[in-house]
Amino acid sequence: MKKVLIINGSPKGEASNSYQLTHSFIEGIQTVEGLNPEIEIIDLNQAKIAPCKGCFGCWTKMPGRCVLHDDMEEILPKLVEADLLVFSFPLYYFSVPGPLKTFFDRQLPLSLPFMKDREDGIGNGGHPRRYDRSHQRVVAISTCGFYTAKDNYGAVERMFDHCFGKDRWYGLFCGQGELFRVPELKNQTQAYLNVVKQAGNQYGQGLLLGLAKPEEEISKQVESALHKDILPKQVFESLADASWQIEETGPDGKTKTASGALAFTRQMAALYNPKSYPGHDLVFDMDYTDLGERYQIVLQQEGSRVIIDPAQFQTPEMVVSTTFTIWKQIAAGEIRGDEALMKGMYSVSGSPAILMQWGTYFTPDLETEQADEKADASQGMQSTTGHNQAGSNPKSARKGSKWTNMLVFLLPFTLLWALLNNPPIECAAWSLVGLALIAVFFYPYKKTIYDILAMASNLVLNAMYLLGVSYPIVFSLSLLLFGVFWTFSCLPGQIPLCAWYSSGNFGREDAFKNPIFMKTNWIIALGWGICYLVLAACAWILMGSGQKDLALILAYTLPAGMGIFTIWFQRWYPNYVMLTAGKAKV
Ligand SMILES: Cc1cc2nc3c(=O)[nH]c(=O)nc-3n(C[C@H](O)[C@H](O)[C@H](O)COP(=O)(O)O)c2cc1C
């Protein structure tokens, strides 16, 4: 069993940003089988630890013991015994916070007074340890306020080198620390915390193996993910600046308080991803109905800007009217934007197509491998950026693997319909060739259950045809199966068949949480289901009465009509819902 002692040096205790990282790191350690760490936390915010008096009494009068009687008496033996010391603290003035410095000072009883040269080249000598602590490993975990930890931790690194030896401790320092307390960004920060947990797990493996440097177990991939910025510098700094809700009123350094809604609008604008620029400027009108405040966000090729002065307002492409409270709830992920719209919690006017793309516009471009690594953990992050329609998350779109392709479902059936006129053996042979080509060509795409069922249907129907089942029966049965698949997918708990294929442009699986997307697809899928069930019945009856040509004409024209309806409906219906559902109730 390994003893882990966490020293939390943040005045915020467990609410500390840095401690969130520490918590994840320790979680990672705890997942190492066989390590069974015994964890104790010392909160310097709670502990009674007076500053060192500088009397050297711990070296002279009572060697190894401090003249002060406070919590440090109990802590010192634990410091010696621990197998792993984890220091968790914020960066304060490019160093450690005062209480942690006091804690370091009060470790003097653990050193001997003599001066010895060091072997690691740090400083000009040091005091030997009073107790053997060679078994001990040290980790320092810290967040800081600037966008990067790089070049901010020089003093801390030097101090840890002096205290624990050069390269004898592991530091996990992270910029943008204040993001960890922003609920609206929890998906981004959680993705980072997941990497920290991975680091903790790999470190724990090293600890279990008894390595002198457990950190060498941490993979390069994890290390590099830990060193990447959570948000791009400019996005982070704009968000951070806005978060203070303070306006500079002039060059004399005077400030005034800014409204929460304005800060929110600025933060939203800061999250704009210029890669989503649609080729012309877009103006969003943010109408906070409860506050009587209105601001505009202009999305331009090079970035975004917020217009505060109504005199300078431009004609907006879209006006979103809702209370500030609702906005905050949506941004914090407490309620999905699309759900809020369906419930009539806000109204939009302008182009709903733009609203559907909200997530694309306001999801910052992380543009790193790390972003892709994190994508899985951060599904739905667009909810952080406002009331997106669960769609078009660029991260989802960037994911390596290909999403579904409807042709994989359609081609096995169309192949059969095209070949059924031939003798069964030819039909079967060409079908096999066709299916093999489909399998090879569409190999990279994710397969749905309907793709597999379509392939299986082709094989079974061909087998029946080969065994002497008549053309009308095989044909009608194929239409029936096709119709059943569509209809079945509309049952409660199922995903409408077409939703599987159209979700690629709307955040993949995330689109399944979007009520507008799902309802649109449900109606379309039901339409196709009914269309083919009717067709199957008609084909059966018409072919049975010798009217094969009429059956075939119907089999072409009805789906063509349904296709035209689908194209129109999938554009019209979401617009209709957004403009009516939203508007009616606000
Ligand atoms: C007094 C004070 C000094 C700070 N000094 C720095 C600093 O030198 N560099 C920096 O990047 N951030 C600095 N910060 C920001 C904190 O390091 C940052 O907010 C950190 O995430 C807080 O972590 P915690 O929640 O774990 O306490 C400072 C904050 C305070 C309150």
PDB file of C-alpha atoms and ligand atoms in Angstrom, residues 8-13 15-20 88-95 97 142-148 152-153 174 176-181, ligand 1:
ATOM      1  CA  ASN A   8      -3.667  21.666  -0.820  1.00  0.00           C
ATOM      2  CA  GLY A   9      -2.185  25.141  -0.795  1.00  0.00           C
ATOM      3  CA  SER A  10      -5.057  27.008  -2.387  1.00  0.00           C
ATOM      4  CA  PRO A  11      -7.012  29.362  -0.142  1.00  0.00           C
ATOM      5  CA  LYS A  12     -10.126  28.033  -1.884  1.00  0.00           C
ATOM      6  CA  GLY A  13      -9.734  24.535  -0.450  1.00  0.00           C
ATOM      7  CA  ALA A  15     -13.131  24.605  -4.660  1.00  0.00           C
ATOM      8  CA  SER A  16      -9.696  25.391  -6.028  1.00  0.00           C
ATOM      9  CA  ASN A  17      -9.066  25.205  -9.777  1.00  0.00           C
ATOM     10  CA  SER A  18      -5.752  23.502  -9.152  1.00  0.00           C
ATOM     11  CA  TYR A  19      -7.355  20.995  -6.861  1.00  0.00           C
ATOM     12  CA  GLN A  20      -9.636  19.869  -9.695  1.00  0.00           C
ATOM     13  CA  SER A  88      -1.625  21.346  -5.143  1.00  0.00           C
ATOM     14  CA  PHE A  89      -1.593  25.125  -5.323  1.00  0.00           C
ATOM     15  CA  PRO A  90      -2.284  28.184  -7.480  1.00  0.00           C
ATOM     16  CA  LEU A  91       0.485  30.329  -8.875  1.00  0.00           C
ATOM     17  CA  TYR A  92       0.640  33.568  -6.897  1.00  0.00           C
ATOM     18  CA  TYR A  93       2.964  36.272  -8.097  1.00  0.00           C
ATOM     19  CA  PHE A  94       4.910  33.666 -10.059  1.00  0.00           C
ATOM     20  CA  SER A  95       5.497  31.657  -6.907  1.00  0.00           C
ATOM     21  CA  PRO A  97       0.867  31.192  -2.147  1.00  0.00           C
ATOM     22  CA  SER A 142      -0.823  23.972 -10.171  1.00  0.00           C
ATOM     23  CA  THR A 143      -2.952  26.249 -12.305  1.00  0.00           C
ATOM     24  CA  CYS A 144      -2.230  29.844 -13.132  1.00  0.00           C
ATOM     25  CA  GLY A 145      -4.277  32.693 -14.520  1.00  0.00           C
ATOM     26  CA  PHE A 146      -2.410  33.452 -17.730  1.00  0.00           C
ATOM     27  CA  TYR A 147      -3.196  31.605 -20.945  1.00  0.00           C
ATOM     28  CA  THR A 148      -0.144  29.398 -20.582  1.00  0.00           C
ATOM     29  CA  ASN A 152       5.497  31.434 -15.510  1.00  0.00           C
ATOM     30  CA  TYR A 153       6.744  28.753 -13.163  1.00  0.00           C
ATOM     31  CA  CYS A 174      -1.613  24.412 -16.397  1.00  0.00           C
ATOM     32  CA  GLN A 176      -6.102  29.212 -18.043  1.00  0.00           C
ATOM     33  CA  GLY A 177      -6.847  27.976 -14.517  1.00  0.00           C
ATOM     34  CA  GLU A 178      -9.929  30.129 -14.094  1.00  0.00           C
ATOM     35  CA  LEU A 179     -11.679  28.155 -16.854  1.00  0.00           C
ATOM     36  CA  PHE A 180     -12.055  25.276 -14.412  1.00  0.00           C
ATOM     37  CA  ARG A 181     -14.678  27.149 -12.463  1.00  0.00           C
TER      38      ARG A 181
HETATM   39  C1  LIG B   1      -2.842  37.025  -5.383  1.00  0.00           C
HETATM   40  C2  LIG B   1      -2.863  36.341  -6.696  1.00  0.00           C
HETATM   41  C3  LIG B   1      -1.706  36.292  -7.446  1.00  0.00           C
HETATM   42  C4  LIG B   1      -1.703  35.644  -8.658  1.00  0.00           C
HETATM   43  N1  LIG B   1      -0.557  35.597  -9.397  1.00  0.00           N
HETATM   44  C5  LIG B   1      -0.555  34.994 -10.607  1.00  0.00           C
HETATM   45  C6  LIG B   1       0.628  34.962 -11.373  1.00  0.00           C
HETATM   46  O1  LIG B   1       1.677  35.426 -10.979  1.00  0.00           O
HETATM   47  N2  LIG B   1       0.578  34.380 -12.583  1.00  0.00           N
HETATM   48  C7  LIG B   1      -0.554  33.820 -13.068  1.00  0.00           C
HETATM   49  O2  LIG B   1      -0.549  33.301 -14.189  1.00  0.00           O
HETATM   50  N3  LIG B   1      -1.690  33.796 -12.328  1.00  0.00           N
HETATM   51  C8  LIG B   1      -1.714  34.384 -11.109  1.00  0.00           C
HETATM   52  N4  LIG B   1      -2.847  34.374 -10.356  1.00  0.00           N
HETATM   53  C9  LIG B   1      -4.025  33.639 -10.838  1.00  0.00           C
HETATM   54  C10 LIG B   1      -4.158  32.258 -10.181  1.00  0.00           C
HETATM   55  O3  LIG B   1      -2.955  31.543 -10.274  1.00  0.00           O
HETATM   56  C11 LIG B   1      -5.249  31.463 -10.877  1.00  0.00           C
HETATM   57  O4  LIG B   1      -6.459  32.165 -10.728  1.00  0.00           O
HETATM   58  C12 LIG B   1      -5.387  30.070 -10.368  1.00  0.00           C
HETATM   59  O5  LIG B   1      -6.128  29.298 -11.291  1.00  0.00           O
HETATM   60  C13 LIG B   1      -6.096  29.993  -9.024  1.00  0.00           C
HETATM   61  O6  LIG B   1      -6.044  28.642  -8.623  1.00  0.00           O
HETATM   62  P1  LIG B   1      -6.834  28.042  -7.381  1.00  0.00           P
HETATM   63  O7  LIG B   1      -8.295  28.108  -7.713  1.00  0.00           O
HETATM   64  O8  LIG B   1      -6.325  26.650  -7.318  1.00  0.00           O
HETATM   65  O9  LIG B   1      -6.502  28.826  -6.165  1.00  0.00           O
HETATM   66  C14 LIG B   1      -2.877  35.029  -9.133  1.00  0.00           C
HETATM   67  C15 LIG B   1      -4.035  35.087  -8.361  1.00  0.00           C
HETATM   68  C16 LIG B   1      -4.036  35.741  -7.164  1.00  0.00           C
HETATM   69  C17 LIG B   1      -5.309  35.782  -6.355  1.00  0.00           C
END
